[in-house]
PDB file of C-alpha atoms in Angstrom:
ATOM      1  CA  MET A   1    -157.061 -70.542 104.512  1.00 49.00           C
ATOM      2  CA  SER A   2    -158.330 -67.153 105.584  1.00 67.00           C
ATOM      3  CA  ASP A   3    -157.845 -64.057 103.556  1.00 74.00           C
ATOM      4  CA  PHE A   4    -155.922 -61.461 105.491  1.00 73.00           C
ATOM      5  CA  SER A   5    -154.844 -59.332 102.551  1.00 73.00           C
ATOM      6  CA  MET A   6    -156.782 -56.417 104.077  1.00 70.00           C
ATOM      7  CA  PHE A   7    -153.968 -56.177 106.627  1.00 69.00           C
ATOM      8  CA  PHE A   8    -151.186 -55.839 104.045  1.00 74.00           C
ATOM      9  CA  ALA A   9    -149.264 -52.590 103.902  1.00 69.00           C
ATOM     10  CA  GLY A  10    -151.024 -50.149 101.643  1.00 68.00           C
ATOM     11  CA  GLN A  11    -154.482 -51.650 102.266  1.00 65.00           C
ATOM     12  CA  SER A  12    -155.275 -49.606 105.337  1.00 67.00           C
ATOM     13  CA  SER A  13    -155.856 -45.909 105.203  1.00 68.00           C
ATOM     14  CA  ALA A  14    -152.724 -43.862 105.686  1.00 68.00           C
ATOM     15  CA  GLU A  15    -152.344 -41.307 108.426  1.00 78.00           C
ATOM     16  CA  ILE A  16    -155.397 -39.364 109.447  1.00 87.00           C
ATOM     17  CA  THR A  17    -155.207 -35.598 109.069  1.00 92.00           C
ATOM     18  CA  GLU A  18    -157.510 -32.854 110.253  1.00 96.00           C
ATOM     19  CA  GLN A  19    -157.627 -29.166 110.999  1.00 97.00           C
ATOM     20  CA  PHE A  20    -158.356 -27.797 114.454  1.00 97.00           C
ATOM     21  CA  VAL A  21    -158.717 -24.229 115.682  1.00 97.00           C
ATOM     22  CA  VAL A  22    -156.527 -24.240 118.774  1.00 97.00           C
ATOM     23  CA  SER A  23    -157.086 -20.593 119.600  1.00 96.00           C
ATOM     24  CA  VAL A  24    -159.090 -17.651 118.323  1.00 95.00           C
ATOM     25  CA  ARG A  25    -156.054 -15.515 119.159  1.00 96.00           C
ATOM     26  CA  PHE A  26    -154.221 -16.553 115.954  1.00 96.00           C
ATOM     27  CA  LYS A  27    -156.010 -14.850 113.050  1.00 96.00           C
ATOM     28  CA  ASP A  28    -155.443 -14.521 109.309  1.00 95.00           C
ATOM     29  CA  ALA A  29    -155.515 -11.245 107.362  1.00 95.00           C
ATOM     30  CA  GLU A  30    -159.349 -11.287 107.291  1.00 96.00           C
ATOM     31  CA  GLY A  31    -159.583 -11.789 111.048  1.00 95.00           C
ATOM     32  CA  ASN A  32    -160.590 -15.459 110.910  1.00 96.00           C
ATOM     33  CA  PRO A  33    -159.079 -17.940 113.378  1.00 97.00           C
ATOM     34  CA  VAL A  34    -156.315 -19.973 111.717  1.00 97.00           C
ATOM     35  CA  PRO A  35    -156.717 -23.729 112.099  1.00 97.00           C
ATOM     36  CA  TRP A  36    -153.717 -25.864 112.948  1.00 98.00           C
ATOM     37  CA  LYS A  37    -153.089 -28.980 110.856  1.00 98.00           C
ATOM     38  CA  LEU A  38    -152.786 -32.238 112.751  1.00 98.00           C
ATOM     39  CA  ARG A  39    -151.865 -35.769 111.722  1.00 96.00           C
ATOM     40  CA  SER A  40    -151.991 -39.152 113.351  1.00 95.00           C
ATOM     41  CA  ILE A  41    -148.696 -40.821 114.193  1.00 95.00           C
ATOM     42  CA  THR A  42    -147.589 -44.448 114.132  1.00 92.00           C
ATOM     43  CA  GLU A  43    -146.996 -46.532 117.237  1.00 92.00           C
ATOM     44  CA  GLU A  44    -143.306 -46.423 116.357  1.00 94.00           C
ATOM     45  CA  GLU A  45    -143.377 -42.613 116.573  1.00 95.00           C
ATOM     46  CA  ASN A  46    -145.388 -42.872 119.800  1.00 95.00           C
ATOM     47  CA  GLN A  47    -142.709 -45.097 121.328  1.00 96.00           C
ATOM     48  CA  GLU A  48    -140.065 -42.516 120.371  1.00 96.00           C
ATOM     49  CA  CYS A  49    -142.093 -39.824 122.163  1.00 96.00           C
ATOM     50  CA  ARG A  50    -142.511 -42.017 125.231  1.00 95.00           C
ATOM     51  CA  LYS A  51    -138.836 -42.977 125.292  1.00 96.00           C
ATOM     52  CA  ALA A  52    -137.756 -39.330 124.989  1.00 96.00           C
ATOM     53  CA  ALA A  53    -140.020 -38.450 127.948  1.00 95.00           C
ATOM     54  CA  THR A  54    -138.695 -41.269 130.132  1.00 95.00           C
ATOM     55  CA  ARG A  55    -136.116 -40.666 132.828  1.00 93.00           C
ATOM     56  CA  LYS A  56    -134.439 -43.070 135.204  1.00 90.00           C
ATOM     57  CA  VAL A  57    -135.408 -42.286 138.778  1.00 88.00           C
ATOM     58  CA  LYS A  58    -133.373 -43.503 141.717  1.00 85.00           C
ATOM     59  CA  GLY A  59    -135.535 -45.523 144.063  1.00 82.00           C
ATOM     60  CA  LYS A  60    -135.008 -47.611 147.164  1.00 82.00           C
ATOM     61  CA  ASN A  61    -131.608 -49.218 147.615  1.00 84.00           C
ATOM     62  CA  GLY A  62    -130.223 -47.084 144.792  1.00 85.00           C
ATOM     63  CA  ILE A  63    -132.116 -48.970 142.099  1.00 87.00           C
ATOM     64  CA  PHE A  64    -133.051 -46.894 139.089  1.00 88.00           C
ATOM     65  CA  THR A  65    -136.466 -47.388 137.498  1.00 88.00           C
ATOM     66  CA  PRO A  66    -137.817 -45.807 134.314  1.00 91.00           C
ATOM     67  CA  GLU A  67    -140.515 -43.192 134.797  1.00 92.00           C
ATOM     68  CA  VAL A  68    -142.441 -41.369 132.077  1.00 92.00           C
ATOM     69  CA  ASP A  69    -143.009 -37.654 132.655  1.00 93.00           C
ATOM     70  CA  PRO A  70    -146.640 -37.297 131.482  1.00 93.00           C
ATOM     71  CA  ASN A  71    -146.314 -33.578 130.722  1.00 94.00           C
ATOM     72  CA  GLU A  72    -143.184 -34.073 128.634  1.00 95.00           C
ATOM     73  CA  TYR A  73    -144.757 -37.044 126.849  1.00 95.00           C
ATOM     74  CA  MET A  74    -147.863 -35.004 125.992  1.00 96.00           C
ATOM     75  CA  SER A  75    -145.733 -32.157 124.628  1.00 96.00           C
ATOM     76  CA  LYS A  76    -143.760 -34.557 122.446  1.00 97.00           C
ATOM     77  CA  LEU A  77    -146.941 -36.274 121.225  1.00 97.00           C
ATOM     78  CA  ILE A  78    -148.441 -32.917 120.254  1.00 97.00           C
ATOM     79  CA  VAL A  79    -145.258 -31.789 118.470  1.00 97.00           C
ATOM     80  CA  ALA A  80    -145.160 -35.066 116.520  1.00 97.00           C
ATOM     81  CA  SER A  81    -148.797 -34.581 115.452  1.00 97.00           C
ATOM     82  CA  VAL A  82    -148.797 -30.867 114.524  1.00 98.00           C
ATOM     83  CA  THR A  83    -147.814 -30.227 110.902  1.00 97.00           C
ATOM     84  CA  PHE A  84    -148.883 -26.561 110.781  1.00 97.00           C
ATOM     85  CA  PRO A  85    -147.647 -24.297 112.153  1.00 97.00           C
ATOM     86  CA  ASP A  86    -144.122 -25.694 111.926  1.00 97.00           C
ATOM     87  CA  LEU A  87    -143.235 -25.803 115.613  1.00 97.00           C
ATOM     88  CA  LYS A  88    -139.619 -26.629 114.752  1.00 96.00           C
ATOM     89  CA  ASN A  89    -139.192 -23.411 112.742  1.00 97.00           C
ATOM     90  CA  SER A  90    -136.328 -21.429 114.251  1.00 96.00           C
ATOM     91  CA  GLU A  91    -137.839 -18.042 113.322  1.00 97.00           C
ATOM     92  CA  LEU A  92    -141.107 -18.913 115.059  1.00 97.00           C
ATOM     93  CA  GLN A  93    -139.227 -20.108 118.144  1.00 97.00           C
ATOM     94  CA  LYS A  94    -137.059 -16.989 118.113  1.00 97.00           C
ATOM     95  CA  SER A  95    -140.157 -14.752 117.960  1.00 97.00           C
ATOM     96  CA  TYR A  96    -141.252 -16.256 121.296  1.00 97.00           C
ATOM     97  CA  GLY A  97    -137.729 -16.249 122.726  1.00 97.00           C
ATOM     98  CA  VAL A  98    -137.502 -20.021 123.137  1.00 97.00           C
ATOM     99  CA  LEU A  99    -135.530 -22.947 121.767  1.00 97.00           C
ATOM    100  CA  GLY A 100    -137.301 -26.200 120.992  1.00 96.00           C
ATOM    101  CA  ALA A 101    -140.743 -27.125 119.757  1.00 97.00           C
ATOM    102  CA  GLU A 102    -142.026 -28.257 123.162  1.00 96.00           C
ATOM    103  CA  SER A 103    -140.946 -24.970 124.762  1.00 96.00           C
ATOM    104  CA  LEU A 104    -142.616 -23.080 121.926  1.00 97.00           C
ATOM    105  CA  LEU A 105    -145.934 -24.840 122.550  1.00 96.00           C
ATOM    106  CA  ARG A 106    -145.838 -23.942 126.231  1.00 95.00           C
ATOM    107  CA  LYS A 107    -145.044 -20.312 125.428  1.00 97.00           C
ATOM    108  CA  MET A 108    -147.552 -19.904 122.555  1.00 97.00           C
ATOM    109  CA  LEU A 109    -150.617 -21.422 124.149  1.00 97.00           C
ATOM    110  CA  LEU A 110    -152.759 -20.662 127.155  1.00 97.00           C
ATOM    111  CA  PRO A 111    -153.216 -23.614 129.536  1.00 97.00           C
ATOM    112  CA  GLY A 112    -156.744 -24.342 128.280  1.00 97.00           C
ATOM    113  CA  GLU A 113    -155.622 -24.167 124.655  1.00 97.00           C
ATOM    114  CA  PHE A 114    -152.757 -26.571 125.365  1.00 97.00           C
ATOM    115  CA  ALA A 115    -155.180 -28.970 127.090  1.00 96.00           C
ATOM    116  CA  ALA A 116    -157.706 -28.770 124.226  1.00 97.00           C
ATOM    117  CA  LEU A 117    -154.974 -29.415 121.659  1.00 97.00           C
ATOM    118  CA  GLY A 118    -153.722 -32.346 123.723  1.00 96.00           C
ATOM    119  CA  GLU A 119    -157.210 -33.853 123.874  1.00 95.00           C
ATOM    120  CA  ARG A 120    -157.661 -33.464 120.125  1.00 96.00           C
ATOM    121  CA  VAL A 121    -154.261 -35.036 119.386  1.00 96.00           C
ATOM    122  CA  GLN A 122    -155.051 -37.946 121.702  1.00 95.00           C
ATOM    123  CA  ALA A 123    -158.413 -38.503 119.984  1.00 94.00           C
ATOM    124  CA  LEU A 124    -156.797 -38.317 116.540  1.00 94.00           C
ATOM    125  CA  ASN A 125    -154.323 -40.990 117.600  1.00 94.00           C
ATOM    126  CA  GLY A 126    -156.990 -43.328 119.001  1.00 90.00           C
ATOM    127  CA  PHE A 127    -156.512 -42.699 122.720  1.00 89.00           C
ATOM    128  CA  ASP A 128    -160.129 -41.606 123.181  1.00 79.00           C
ATOM    129  CA  ARG A 129    -161.737 -45.017 122.692  1.00 66.00           C
ATOM    130  CA  ASP A 130    -161.464 -48.056 124.892  1.00 58.00           C
ATOM    131  CA  MET A 131    -161.325 -51.621 123.618  1.00 47.00           C
ATOM    132  CA  ASN A 132    -164.900 -52.427 124.681  1.00 52.00           C
ATOM    133  CA  GLU A 133    -166.267 -49.576 122.548  1.00 54.00           C
ATOM    134  CA  LEU A 134    -164.293 -50.837 119.553  1.00 45.00           C
ATOM    135  CA  VAL A 135    -165.567 -54.408 120.013  1.00 46.00           C
ATOM    136  CA  GLU A 136    -169.170 -53.198 120.209  1.00 54.00           C
ATOM    137  CA  GLU A 137    -168.720 -51.057 117.095  1.00 48.00           C
ATOM    138  CA  VAL A 138    -167.321 -54.009 115.147  1.00 46.00           C
ATOM    139  CA  LYS A 139    -170.242 -56.212 116.255  1.00 48.00           C
ATOM    140  CA  ASN A 140    -172.755 -53.705 114.871  1.00 42.00           C
TER     141      ASN A 140
END
């Protein structure tokens, strides 16, 4: 009988967290760029993001098919992964004149900053490695 206790809940490392400077435009009192705090999410949370970004699109013969809006999905994935600043904070949203965390991200960040944050969030959640790389790493 093989031992698979290493797969039991509590045996694997919990969520991964890291800090990332999204923009040099956000500075603390000493003038240093303020890093954002990011966390990895579970596949269950990822499915919620994907589902929330999915719309039914009317196709041929009036048949509706589900379609994921990649921009909306990315915004939801980022919001789920950012723990600081609190993108759901109503005062922060109000200061930018928006409602909703996804709208806040789009208003706060420059396009390049948004893209860099998206890349970092994807890497943190394991989207930056393909299966062949993982197999090779395990072999070594």
